[in-house]
PDB file of C-alpha atoms in Angstrom:
ATOM      1  CA  MET A   5     -27.533 -18.823   7.190  1.00  0.00           C
ATOM      2  CA  SER A   6     -28.739 -15.930   5.048  1.00  0.00           C
ATOM      3  CA  LEU A   7     -26.465 -13.932   2.802  1.00  0.00           C
ATOM      4  CA  LEU A   8     -26.728 -10.881   5.088  1.00  0.00           C
ATOM      5  CA  LYS A   9     -25.758 -12.918   8.117  1.00  0.00           C
ATOM      6  CA  ILE A  10     -22.704 -14.392   6.245  1.00  0.00           C
ATOM      7  CA  ILE A  11     -21.528 -10.897   5.265  1.00  0.00           C
ATOM      8  CA  LEU A  12     -22.011  -9.536   8.797  1.00  0.00           C
ATOM      9  CA  TRP A  13     -20.215 -12.568  10.250  1.00  0.00           C
ATOM     10  CA  ARG A  14     -17.269 -12.026   7.923  1.00  0.00           C
ATOM     11  CA  ILE A  15     -17.092  -8.298   8.907  1.00  0.00           C
ATOM     12  CA  THR A  16     -17.258  -9.190  12.614  1.00  0.00           C
ATOM     13  CA  GLN A  17     -14.397 -11.748  12.116  1.00  0.00           C
ATOM     14  CA  SER A  18     -12.305  -9.079  10.384  1.00  0.00           C
ATOM     15  CA  ILE A  19     -12.774  -6.659  13.293  1.00  0.00           C
ATOM     16  CA  PHE A  20     -11.677  -9.274  15.829  1.00  0.00           C
ATOM     17  CA  VAL A  21      -8.708 -10.106  13.633  1.00  0.00           C
ATOM     18  CA  LEU A  22      -7.609  -6.476  13.554  1.00  0.00           C
ATOM     19  CA  LEU A  23      -7.833  -6.222  17.372  1.00  0.00           C
ATOM     20  CA  ALA A  24      -5.885  -9.394  17.806  1.00  0.00           C
ATOM     21  CA  LEU A  25      -3.268  -8.122  15.364  1.00  0.00           C
ATOM     22  CA  SER A  26      -2.976  -4.862  17.221  1.00  0.00           C
ATOM     23  CA  LEU A  27      -2.231  -6.750  20.438  1.00  0.00           C
ATOM     24  CA  PHE A  28       0.267  -9.024  18.700  1.00  0.00           C
ATOM     25  CA  LEU A  29       1.999  -6.042  17.066  1.00  0.00           C
ATOM     26  CA  PHE A  30       2.280  -4.227  20.408  1.00  0.00           C
ATOM     27  CA  MET A  31       3.708  -7.255  22.031  1.00  0.00           C
ATOM     28  CA  ALA A  32       6.205  -7.746  19.243  1.00  0.00           C
ATOM     29  CA  VAL A  33       7.408  -4.129  19.654  1.00  0.00           C
ATOM     30  CA  GLU A  34       7.656  -4.652  23.389  1.00  0.00           C
ATOM     31  CA  ILE A  35      10.122  -7.488  23.068  1.00  0.00           C
ATOM     32  CA  LEU A  36      12.448  -5.539  20.817  1.00  0.00           C
ATOM     33  CA  PRO A  37      15.759  -4.864  22.506  1.00  0.00           C
ATOM     34  CA  GLY A  38      16.258  -1.276  23.630  1.00  0.00           C
ATOM     35  CA  ASP A  39      13.980   1.710  23.045  1.00  0.00           C
ATOM     36  CA  LEU A  40      14.247   5.254  21.637  1.00  0.00           C
ATOM     37  CA  ALA A  41      15.700   6.730  24.799  1.00  0.00           C
ATOM     38  CA  SER A  42      18.670   4.304  24.780  1.00  0.00           C
ATOM     39  CA  ALA A  43      18.939   3.981  20.963  1.00  0.00           C
ATOM     40  CA  THR A  44      19.383   7.758  20.472  1.00  0.00           C
ATOM     41  CA  ALA A  45      21.270   8.541  23.687  1.00  0.00           C
ATOM     42  CA  PRO A  46      24.733  10.055  23.361  1.00  0.00           C
ATOM     43  CA  ARG A  47      27.770   7.827  23.970  1.00  0.00           C
ATOM     44  CA  PHE A  48      28.604   8.983  27.476  1.00  0.00           C
ATOM     45  CA  VAL A  49      25.155   9.648  28.830  1.00  0.00           C
ATOM     46  CA  THR A  50      24.316   8.355  32.305  1.00  0.00           C
ATOM     47  CA  SER A  51      21.622   5.810  33.167  1.00  0.00           C
ATOM     48  CA  ASP A  52      19.739   8.454  35.192  1.00  0.00           C
ATOM     49  CA  GLN A  53      19.499  10.631  32.124  1.00  0.00           C
ATOM     50  CA  ILE A  54      18.177   7.715  30.065  1.00  0.00           C
ATOM     51  CA  GLU A  55      15.590   7.059  32.755  1.00  0.00           C
ATOM     52  CA  VAL A  56      14.484  10.724  32.596  1.00  0.00           C
ATOM     53  CA  ALA A  57      14.067  10.392  28.818  1.00  0.00           C
ATOM     54  CA  ARG A  58      12.079   7.175  29.253  1.00  0.00           C
ATOM     55  CA  GLU A  59       9.802   8.899  31.719  1.00  0.00           C
ATOM     56  CA  GLU A  60       9.186  11.814  29.273  1.00  0.00           C
ATOM     57  CA  LEU A  61       8.280   9.263  26.603  1.00  0.00           C
ATOM     58  CA  GLY A  62       5.971   7.361  28.938  1.00  0.00           C
ATOM     59  CA  LEU A  63       8.014   4.186  28.687  1.00  0.00           C
ATOM     60  CA  ASN A  64       8.100   3.800  32.444  1.00  0.00           C
ATOM     61  CA  ARG A  65       4.396   2.918  32.475  1.00  0.00           C
ATOM     62  CA  SER A  66       3.248  -0.687  32.287  1.00  0.00           C
ATOM     63  CA  ALA A  67       2.771  -2.313  28.985  1.00  0.00           C
ATOM     64  CA  ALA A  68      -0.992  -2.956  29.598  1.00  0.00           C
ATOM     65  CA  THR A  69      -1.529   0.722  30.379  1.00  0.00           C
ATOM     66  CA  ARG A  70       0.326   1.867  27.364  1.00  0.00           C
ATOM     67  CA  TYR A  71      -1.559  -0.573  25.051  1.00  0.00           C
ATOM     68  CA  ALA A  72      -4.887   0.524  26.396  1.00  0.00           C
ATOM     69  CA  ASP A  73      -3.961   4.174  25.950  1.00  0.00           C
ATOM     70  CA  TRP A  74      -2.689   3.605  22.363  1.00  0.00           C
ATOM     71  CA  ILE A  75      -5.572   1.420  21.149  1.00  0.00           C
ATOM     72  CA  GLY A  76      -8.082   3.821  22.699  1.00  0.00           C
ATOM     73  CA  ARG A  77      -6.624   6.843  20.865  1.00  0.00           C
ATOM     74  CA  ALA A  78      -6.224   4.901  17.723  1.00  0.00           C
ATOM     75  CA  LEU A  79      -9.842   3.934  17.672  1.00  0.00           C
ATOM     76  CA  GLN A  80     -10.670   7.685  17.798  1.00  0.00           C
ATOM     77  CA  GLY A  81      -8.330   8.392  14.803  1.00  0.00           C
ATOM     78  CA  ASP A  82      -5.485   9.801  16.960  1.00  0.00           C
ATOM     79  CA  LEU A  83      -2.293   7.899  15.881  1.00  0.00           C
ATOM     80  CA  GLY A  84      -0.092  10.033  18.140  1.00  0.00           C
ATOM     81  CA  VAL A  85       3.234  11.746  17.514  1.00  0.00           C
ATOM     82  CA  SER A  86       6.360  10.247  16.011  1.00  0.00           C
ATOM     83  CA  TRP A  87       9.194  10.253  18.585  1.00  0.00           C
ATOM     84  CA  SER A  88      12.011  10.253  16.065  1.00  0.00           C
ATOM     85  CA  LYS A  89      10.427  12.790  13.627  1.00  0.00           C
ATOM     86  CA  ARG A  90       8.691  14.989  16.239  1.00  0.00           C
ATOM     87  CA  ALA A  91       5.563  15.290  14.055  1.00  0.00           C
ATOM     88  CA  GLU A  92       2.022  14.075  13.895  1.00  0.00           C
ATOM     89  CA  ILE A  93       1.918  10.553  12.484  1.00  0.00           C
ATOM     90  CA  ALA A  94      -1.319  10.866  10.402  1.00  0.00           C
ATOM     91  CA  PRO A  95       0.069  13.434   7.884  1.00  0.00           C
ATOM     92  CA  LEU A  96       3.275  11.487   7.564  1.00  0.00           C
ATOM     93  CA  LEU A  97       1.409   8.256   6.899  1.00  0.00           C
ATOM     94  CA  ALA A  98      -1.011   9.874   4.364  1.00  0.00           C
ATOM     95  CA  GLU A  99       1.940  11.089   2.239  1.00  0.00           C
ATOM     96  CA  ARG A 100       3.881   7.772   2.404  1.00  0.00           C
ATOM     97  CA  LEU A 101       0.668   5.731   1.866  1.00  0.00           C
ATOM     98  CA  SER A 102      -0.143   7.637  -1.312  1.00  0.00           C
ATOM     99  CA  HIS A 103       3.287   6.726  -2.657  1.00  0.00           C
ATOM    100  CA  THR A 104       2.867   3.007  -1.819  1.00  0.00           C
ATOM    101  CA  ALA A 105      -0.668   3.044  -3.301  1.00  0.00           C
ATOM    102  CA  LEU A 106       0.652   4.572  -6.496  1.00  0.00           C
ATOM    103  CA  LEU A 107       3.385   1.887  -6.627  1.00  0.00           C
ATOM    104  CA  GLY A 108       0.767  -0.977  -6.124  1.00  0.00           C
ATOM    105  CA  LEU A 109      -1.608   0.566  -8.732  1.00  0.00           C
ATOM    106  CA  MET A 110       1.166   0.804 -11.271  1.00  0.00           C
ATOM    107  CA  ALA A 111       2.276  -2.818 -10.590  1.00  0.00           C
ATOM    108  CA  SER A 112      -1.363  -4.039 -10.776  1.00  0.00           C
ATOM    109  CA  CYS A 113      -1.927  -2.245 -14.054  1.00  0.00           C
ATOM    110  CA  LEU A 114       1.040  -4.047 -15.521  1.00  0.00           C
ATOM    111  CA  SER A 115       0.730  -7.556 -13.967  1.00  0.00           C
ATOM    112  CA  ILE A 116      -3.061  -8.252 -14.113  1.00  0.00           C
ATOM    113  CA  PRO A 117      -3.895  -7.499 -17.773  1.00  0.00           C
ATOM    114  CA  ILE A 118      -0.500  -8.956 -19.070  1.00  0.00           C
ATOM    115  CA  GLY A 119      -0.840 -12.054 -16.940  1.00  0.00           C
ATOM    116  CA  PHE A 120      -4.532 -12.743 -17.862  1.00  0.00           C
ATOM    117  CA  GLY A 121      -3.883 -11.936 -21.503  1.00  0.00           C
ATOM    118  CA  ALA A 122      -0.922 -14.279 -21.630  1.00  0.00           C
ATOM    119  CA  ALA A 123      -2.913 -17.008 -19.967  1.00  0.00           C
ATOM    120  CA  LEU A 124      -5.743 -16.580 -22.445  1.00  0.00           C
ATOM    121  CA  ILE A 125      -3.377 -16.842 -25.413  1.00  0.00           C
ATOM    122  CA  ALA A 126      -1.720 -19.932 -23.795  1.00  0.00           C
ATOM    123  CA  VAL A 127      -5.100 -21.660 -23.352  1.00  0.00           C
ATOM    124  CA  ILE A 128      -6.193 -20.799 -26.863  1.00  0.00           C
ATOM    125  CA  HIS A 129      -2.892 -22.281 -28.239  1.00  0.00           C
ATOM    126  CA  ARG A 130      -2.469 -24.918 -25.573  1.00  0.00           C
ATOM    127  CA  GLY A 131       0.584 -27.080 -26.067  1.00  0.00           C
ATOM    128  CA  SER A 132       2.291 -24.491 -28.248  1.00  0.00           C
ATOM    129  CA  ILE A 133       5.795 -23.078 -27.798  1.00  0.00           C
ATOM    130  CA  PHE A 134       4.235 -19.960 -26.272  1.00  0.00           C
ATOM    131  CA  ASP A 135       2.268 -22.051 -23.770  1.00  0.00           C
ATOM    132  CA  ARG A 136       5.312 -23.993 -22.724  1.00  0.00           C
ATOM    133  CA  LEU A 137       7.548 -20.938 -22.539  1.00  0.00           C
ATOM    134  CA  THR A 138       5.105 -18.945 -20.400  1.00  0.00           C
ATOM    135  CA  SER A 139       4.521 -21.911 -18.025  1.00  0.00           C
ATOM    136  CA  GLY A 140       8.139 -22.418 -17.519  1.00  0.00           C
ATOM    137  CA  ALA A 141       8.922 -18.735 -17.084  1.00  0.00           C
ATOM    138  CA  SER A 142       6.110 -18.322 -14.592  1.00  0.00           C
ATOM    139  CA  LEU A 143       7.382 -21.235 -12.467  1.00  0.00           C
ATOM    140  CA  ALA A 144      10.877 -19.687 -12.481  1.00  0.00           C
ATOM    141  CA  VAL A 145       9.536 -16.287 -11.424  1.00  0.00           C
ATOM    142  CA  ILE A 146       7.513 -17.793  -8.604  1.00  0.00           C
ATOM    143  CA  ALA A 147      10.614 -19.433  -7.265  1.00  0.00           C
ATOM    144  CA  MET A 148      12.529 -16.087  -7.226  1.00  0.00           C
ATOM    145  CA  PRO A 149      12.180 -13.788  -4.198  1.00  0.00           C
ATOM    146  CA  GLU A 150      11.353 -10.138  -4.875  1.00  0.00           C
ATOM    147  CA  PHE A 151      14.855  -8.871  -3.826  1.00  0.00           C
ATOM    148  CA  LEU A 152      16.443 -11.179  -6.486  1.00  0.00           C
ATOM    149  CA  ILE A 153      14.118  -9.720  -9.142  1.00  0.00           C
ATOM    150  CA  ALA A 154      14.984  -6.214  -7.959  1.00  0.00           C
ATOM    151  CA  TYR A 155      18.699  -6.726  -8.133  1.00  0.00           C
ATOM    152  CA  LEU A 156      18.523  -8.418 -11.558  1.00  0.00           C
ATOM    153  CA  LEU A 157      16.564  -5.390 -12.934  1.00  0.00           C
ATOM    154  CA  MET A 158      18.942  -3.063 -11.279  1.00  0.00           C
ATOM    155  CA  THR A 159      21.932  -4.866 -12.834  1.00  0.00           C
ATOM    156  CA  ILE A 160      20.336  -4.658 -16.323  1.00  0.00           C
ATOM    157  CA  PHE A 161      18.720  -1.225 -16.301  1.00  0.00           C
ATOM    158  CA  VAL A 162      21.010   0.718 -13.926  1.00  0.00           C
ATOM    159  CA  VAL A 163      24.438  -0.764 -14.360  1.00  0.00           C
ATOM    160  CA  THR A 164      24.515  -2.377 -17.855  1.00  0.00           C
ATOM    161  CA  ILE A 165      21.985  -0.116 -19.635  1.00  0.00           C
ATOM    162  CA  PRO A 166      21.639   3.010 -17.450  1.00  0.00           C
ATOM    163  CA  ILE A 167      18.068   3.898 -18.333  1.00  0.00           C
ATOM    164  CA  PHE A 168      16.379   4.209 -14.891  1.00  0.00           C
ATOM    165  CA  PRO A 169      17.622   5.529 -11.564  1.00  0.00           C
ATOM    166  CA  ALA A 170      18.675   3.142  -8.831  1.00  0.00           C
ATOM    167  CA  HIS A 171      16.957   5.182  -6.077  1.00  0.00           C
ATOM    168  CA  THR A 172      13.519   6.810  -6.258  1.00  0.00           C
ATOM    169  CA  VAL A 173      13.393  10.426  -5.400  1.00  0.00           C
ATOM    170  CA  PHE A 174      10.175  12.426  -5.536  1.00  0.00           C
ATOM    171  CA  SER A 175       9.642  16.138  -5.363  1.00  0.00           C
ATOM    172  CA  ASP A 176       6.567  18.328  -5.484  1.00  0.00           C
ATOM    173  CA  GLU A 177       7.626  19.899  -8.816  1.00  0.00           C
ATOM    174  CA  MET A 178       7.901  16.545 -10.598  1.00  0.00           C
ATOM    175  CA  LEU A 179       5.460  15.847 -13.490  1.00  0.00           C
ATOM    176  CA  LEU A 180       3.541  12.573 -13.628  1.00  0.00           C
ATOM    177  CA  PHE A 181       5.815  11.157 -16.366  1.00  0.00           C
ATOM    178  CA  ASP A 182       8.879  11.964 -14.261  1.00  0.00           C
ATOM    179  CA  ARG A 183       7.299  10.201 -11.271  1.00  0.00           C
ATOM    180  CA  LEU A 184       6.449   7.144 -13.311  1.00  0.00           C
ATOM    181  CA  HIS A 185      10.045   7.060 -14.703  1.00  0.00           C
ATOM    182  CA  ALA A 186      11.549   7.361 -11.249  1.00  0.00           C
ATOM    183  CA  MET A 187       9.445   4.497  -9.949  1.00  0.00           C
ATOM    184  CA  ALA A 188       9.714   2.259 -13.002  1.00  0.00           C
ATOM    185  CA  LEU A 189      12.079  -0.350 -11.463  1.00  0.00           C
ATOM    186  CA  PRO A 190      10.234  -0.823  -8.115  1.00  0.00           C
ATOM    187  CA  ALA A 191       6.902  -1.064  -9.986  1.00  0.00           C
ATOM    188  CA  ALA A 192       8.402  -3.543 -12.542  1.00  0.00           C
ATOM    189  CA  THR A 193       9.747  -5.689  -9.688  1.00  0.00           C
ATOM    190  CA  LEU A 194       6.367  -6.012  -8.082  1.00  0.00           C
ATOM    191  CA  ALA A 195       4.684  -6.484 -11.456  1.00  0.00           C
ATOM    192  CA  ILE A 196       6.997  -9.350 -12.532  1.00  0.00           C
ATOM    193  CA  ALA A 197       6.530 -11.036  -9.122  1.00  0.00           C
ATOM    194  CA  GLY A 198       2.708 -10.709  -9.441  1.00  0.00           C
ATOM    195  CA  LEU A 199       2.453 -11.576 -13.093  1.00  0.00           C
ATOM    196  CA  ALA A 200       3.406 -15.198 -12.623  1.00  0.00           C
ATOM    197  CA  PRO A 201       0.581 -16.181 -10.153  1.00  0.00           C
ATOM    198  CA  VAL A 202      -1.948 -14.251 -12.266  1.00  0.00           C
ATOM    199  CA  LEU A 203      -0.915 -16.192 -15.387  1.00  0.00           C
ATOM    200  CA  ARG A 204      -0.893 -19.611 -13.638  1.00  0.00           C
ATOM    201  CA  VAL A 205      -4.161 -19.203 -11.814  1.00  0.00           C
ATOM    202  CA  SER A 206      -5.962 -17.783 -14.846  1.00  0.00           C
ATOM    203  CA  ARG A 207      -4.549 -20.549 -17.092  1.00  0.00           C
ATOM    204  CA  ALA A 208      -5.623 -23.323 -14.617  1.00  0.00           C
ATOM    205  CA  CYS A 209      -9.064 -21.838 -14.130  1.00  0.00           C
ATOM    206  CA  LEU A 210      -9.636 -21.496 -17.958  1.00  0.00           C
ATOM    207  CA  ILE A 211      -8.459 -25.072 -18.578  1.00  0.00           C
ATOM    208  CA  SER A 212     -10.753 -26.339 -15.799  1.00  0.00           C
ATOM    209  CA  VAL A 213     -13.799 -24.452 -17.179  1.00  0.00           C
ATOM    210  CA  LEU A 214     -13.081 -25.579 -20.873  1.00  0.00           C
ATOM    211  CA  ALA A 215     -13.237 -29.161 -19.699  1.00  0.00           C
ATOM    212  CA  SER A 216     -16.807 -28.774 -18.480  1.00  0.00           C
ATOM    213  CA  GLY A 217     -19.789 -30.481 -20.110  1.00  0.00           C
ATOM    214  CA  TYR A 218     -21.542 -27.258 -21.146  1.00  0.00           C
ATOM    215  CA  ILE A 219     -18.446 -26.092 -22.966  1.00  0.00           C
ATOM    216  CA  GLU A 220     -18.311 -29.339 -24.959  1.00  0.00           C
ATOM    217  CA  MET A 221     -22.028 -28.890 -25.734  1.00  0.00           C
ATOM    218  CA  ALA A 222     -21.427 -25.376 -26.990  1.00  0.00           C
ATOM    219  CA  LYS A 223     -18.654 -26.656 -29.243  1.00  0.00           C
ATOM    220  CA  LEU A 224     -20.893 -29.467 -30.639  1.00  0.00           C
ATOM    221  CA  LYS A 225     -23.480 -26.810 -31.466  1.00  0.00           C
ATOM    222  CA  GLY A 226     -20.910 -25.238 -33.785  1.00  0.00           C
ATOM    223  CA  MET A 227     -20.024 -22.199 -31.694  1.00  0.00           C
ATOM    224  CA  SER A 228     -16.595 -20.754 -32.520  1.00  0.00           C
ATOM    225  CA  PHE A 229     -13.844 -21.209 -29.966  1.00  0.00           C
ATOM    226  CA  THR A 230     -13.597 -17.426 -29.430  1.00  0.00           C
ATOM    227  CA  ARG A 231     -17.307 -17.233 -28.612  1.00  0.00           C
ATOM    228  CA  VAL A 232     -17.035 -20.163 -26.250  1.00  0.00           C
ATOM    229  CA  ILE A 233     -14.246 -18.467 -24.400  1.00  0.00           C
ATOM    230  CA  THR A 234     -15.854 -14.976 -24.185  1.00  0.00           C
ATOM    231  CA  ILE A 235     -19.545 -16.033 -23.563  1.00  0.00           C
ATOM    232  CA  HIS A 236     -19.237 -19.295 -21.519  1.00  0.00           C
ATOM    233  CA  ALA A 237     -15.746 -19.574 -20.130  1.00  0.00           C
ATOM    234  CA  LEU A 238     -14.803 -16.079 -18.886  1.00  0.00           C
ATOM    235  CA  PRO A 239     -17.905 -15.499 -16.721  1.00  0.00           C
ATOM    236  CA  ASN A 240     -17.307 -18.793 -14.906  1.00  0.00           C
ATOM    237  CA  VAL A 241     -13.670 -18.134 -14.135  1.00  0.00           C
ATOM    238  CA  LEU A 242     -14.373 -14.734 -12.593  1.00  0.00           C
ATOM    239  CA  PRO A 243     -14.784 -15.832  -8.898  1.00  0.00           C
ATOM    240  CA  PRO A 244     -11.320 -17.412  -8.445  1.00  0.00           C
ATOM    241  CA  ILE A 245      -9.607 -14.788 -10.574  1.00  0.00           C
ATOM    242  CA  ILE A 246     -11.228 -11.899  -8.697  1.00  0.00           C
ATOM    243  CA  ASN A 247     -10.273 -13.500  -5.408  1.00  0.00           C
ATOM    244  CA  MET A 248      -6.680 -14.005  -6.671  1.00  0.00           C
ATOM    245  CA  VAL A 249      -6.414 -10.351  -7.937  1.00  0.00           C
ATOM    246  CA  VAL A 250      -7.578  -8.840  -4.536  1.00  0.00           C
ATOM    247  CA  LEU A 251      -5.141 -11.061  -2.652  1.00  0.00           C
ATOM    248  CA  LEU A 252      -2.390 -10.090  -5.097  1.00  0.00           C
ATOM    249  CA  ILE A 253      -2.904  -6.444  -4.256  1.00  0.00           C
ATOM    250  CA  ALA A 254      -2.731  -7.307  -0.589  1.00  0.00           C
ATOM    251  CA  ASN A 255       0.537  -9.198  -1.165  1.00  0.00           C
ATOM    252  CA  TYR A 256       1.873  -6.065  -2.891  1.00  0.00           C
ATOM    253  CA  MET A 257       1.563  -4.277   0.453  1.00  0.00           C
ATOM    254  CA  VAL A 258       3.757  -6.944   2.083  1.00  0.00           C
ATOM    255  CA  ALA A 259       6.288  -7.000  -0.718  1.00  0.00           C
ATOM    256  CA  ALA A 260       6.530  -3.175  -0.490  1.00  0.00           C
ATOM    257  CA  PHE A 261       8.861  -3.686   2.587  1.00  0.00           C
ATOM    258  CA  ILE A 262      11.538  -5.263   0.479  1.00  0.00           C
ATOM    259  CA  VAL A 263      11.142  -3.310  -2.750  1.00  0.00           C
ATOM    260  CA  GLU A 264      10.896   0.099  -1.039  1.00  0.00           C
ATOM    261  CA  GLU A 265      14.044  -0.532   0.939  1.00  0.00           C
ATOM    262  CA  ILE A 266      16.098  -1.706  -2.068  1.00  0.00           C
ATOM    263  CA  PHE A 267      15.136   1.183  -4.259  1.00  0.00           C
ATOM    264  CA  SER A 268      14.891   3.773  -1.454  1.00  0.00           C
ATOM    265  CA  TYR A 269      11.285   4.262  -2.482  1.00  0.00           C
ATOM    266  CA  PRO A 270       9.521   6.831  -0.130  1.00  0.00           C
ATOM    267  CA  GLY A 271       6.687   4.580   0.826  1.00  0.00           C
ATOM    268  CA  ILE A 272       5.139   3.312   4.001  1.00  0.00           C
ATOM    269  CA  GLY A 273       7.234   0.140   4.013  1.00  0.00           C
ATOM    270  CA  LYS A 274      10.516   2.074   4.163  1.00  0.00           C
ATOM    271  CA  MET A 275       9.003   4.303   6.831  1.00  0.00           C
ATOM    272  CA  MET A 276       8.256   1.311   9.061  1.00  0.00           C
ATOM    273  CA  ILE A 277      11.781  -0.065   8.609  1.00  0.00           C
ATOM    274  CA  ALA A 278      13.251   3.252   9.740  1.00  0.00           C
ATOM    275  CA  ALA A 279      10.797   3.346  12.665  1.00  0.00           C
ATOM    276  CA  VAL A 280      11.921  -0.082  13.861  1.00  0.00           C
ATOM    277  CA  LYS A 281      15.552   0.980  13.568  1.00  0.00           C
ATOM    278  CA  PHE A 282      15.028   4.084  15.752  1.00  0.00           C
ATOM    279  CA  ARG A 283      12.698   2.201  18.142  1.00  0.00           C
ATOM    280  CA  ASP A 284       9.956   4.794  17.319  1.00  0.00           C
ATOM    281  CA  ILE A 285       7.148   2.803  18.917  1.00  0.00           C
ATOM    282  CA  PRO A 286       4.134   5.050  17.975  1.00  0.00           C
ATOM    283  CA  LEU A 287       5.269   5.081  14.333  1.00  0.00           C
ATOM    284  CA  VAL A 288       5.955   1.381  14.249  1.00  0.00           C
ATOM    285  CA  LEU A 289       2.493   0.600  15.705  1.00  0.00           C
ATOM    286  CA  ALA A 290       0.812   3.062  13.284  1.00  0.00           C
ATOM    287  CA  THR A 291       2.528   1.735  10.139  1.00  0.00           C
ATOM    288  CA  GLY A 292       2.052  -1.885  11.271  1.00  0.00           C
ATOM    289  CA  MET A 293      -1.648  -1.331  11.808  1.00  0.00           C
ATOM    290  CA  VAL A 294      -2.016   0.324   8.368  1.00  0.00           C
ATOM    291  CA  PHE A 295      -0.469  -2.805   6.759  1.00  0.00           C
ATOM    292  CA  ALA A 296      -2.761  -5.111   8.869  1.00  0.00           C
ATOM    293  CA  PHE A 297      -5.827  -2.968   8.140  1.00  0.00           C
ATOM    294  CA  PHE A 298      -5.395  -3.074   4.391  1.00  0.00           C
ATOM    295  CA  PHE A 299      -4.436  -6.712   4.362  1.00  0.00           C
ATOM    296  CA  VAL A 300      -7.505  -7.771   6.425  1.00  0.00           C
ATOM    297  CA  ILE A 301      -9.863  -5.415   4.471  1.00  0.00           C
ATOM    298  CA  LEU A 302      -8.602  -6.683   1.103  1.00  0.00           C
ATOM    299  CA  ASN A 303      -9.110 -10.243   2.217  1.00  0.00           C
ATOM    300  CA  LEU A 304     -12.603  -9.303   3.422  1.00  0.00           C
ATOM    301  CA  ILE A 305     -13.304  -7.740  -0.017  1.00  0.00           C
ATOM    302  CA  ALA A 306     -12.071 -10.923  -1.720  1.00  0.00           C
ATOM    303  CA  ASP A 307     -14.440 -13.016   0.417  1.00  0.00           C
ATOM    304  CA  LEU A 308     -17.371 -10.701  -0.227  1.00  0.00           C
ATOM    305  CA  LEU A 309     -16.770 -10.583  -3.979  1.00  0.00           C
ATOM    306  CA  SER A 310     -16.502 -14.381  -4.054  1.00  0.00           C
ATOM    307  CA  ILE A 311     -19.893 -14.621  -2.288  1.00  0.00           C
ATOM    308  CA  MET A 312     -21.434 -12.133  -4.741  1.00  0.00           C
ATOM    309  CA  VAL A 313     -20.252 -13.709  -7.895  1.00  0.00           C
ATOM    310  CA  THR A 314     -20.747 -17.405  -6.840  1.00  0.00           C
ATOM    311  CA  PRO A 315     -24.370 -18.531  -7.198  1.00  0.00           C
ATOM    312  CA  LYS A 316     -24.164 -21.250  -4.448  1.00  0.00           C
ATOM    313  CA  MET A 317     -22.824 -18.686  -1.914  1.00  0.00           C
ATOM    314  CA  ARG A 318     -25.120 -15.957  -3.113  1.00  0.00           C
ATOM    315  CA  ASN A 319     -28.198 -18.100  -2.602  1.00  0.00           C
ATOM    316  CA  PRO A 320     -27.399 -20.192   0.471  1.00  0.00           C
ATOM    317  CA  SER A 321     -29.924 -22.818   1.412  1.00  0.00           C
TER     318      SER A 321
END
C-alpha cells in the first residue's frame, strides 16, 4: 500500500469514527432522565403544559428524525440554538473554545519542555539522585487523578499561601498578564499531570536509543556524549515523542472537564457540564462533538506525523 493510500485510509477511518461518535453521543443524551421541558418547569406546572413545551422544543418527534435533522444541519455548519441560553451555539462555543485552547497551550508550554529537559538530564546522569527522584516523582504523579492535584495546589496556593485565585474570572478589559495569573492554577494542574508521562516516555525512548549499536559505535569513535545525544539519539526518538505529545494535547481536552469545573474556568468543558445539568440537548451535542472532533483529529495528526518521521512507514514496500 502506497503512502498516499495509507494517509487517505486513515482520514477515511477518522470520518467514520466521528460519525459513529455522533450517533453514540446522541443515543447517550437520549437515555438521560428528563429533558429541558421537565427540568426547568415550575413546581406546580401541569403535565399538559410540559407536553406543550416539549412540542415547542421538538422533543415529541422520534429520535431517528431528530438525529437526522441534527447531523444534517451540523454537517452544514449549523449547530443550532441553545435551549437554556436562547442564543446561537456557534458564537458561544467559539468563545469558550478559545479559553480552553489557551489553557491547553499554557499547560503544554510548561509540561513538554520541562518534562523532556528533565528526562534528558536524567539520562545523561543516569542512576544519580536526580534520576531516581524524577522517576519516583513521575510515578507518584501518574497515580494521582487531576482533581487531587487541583485540590492540593488550591490548598497550598489559595488557602496556605494566598497567591492565586481559587476561581478563574475573565473580562474583556483584562491584560494578558492578568489572564495568565487568573488561570495559573488550572494550567499548573494540567501541566503537572502531563509532565509525568512526557518525562517517562522521553526517558525510556532515550535509554532505548542509547543502547543501540550505532550509538556504541559513535562512542568508540571518540564522539562526546553530548554530540552522541544531539546528533544521533534525539533524531531517532522523535517519532514516539511526537506521537506522545500530540496525544497529550488530546488528553488535555478530556482533563479540561475536571479542571474547569473545579476552578470555575470558563471553558468548553464547564459549558458541557452545565448543558448536561439543564438537559440542553443541542448544546450537549455540539460541545460533545467538538471534543470528539479534536480528539479524533489530534489522533489522526499523531498517526500522520509518525508515518512521516518513520522511514519504514514513509517508504512502505
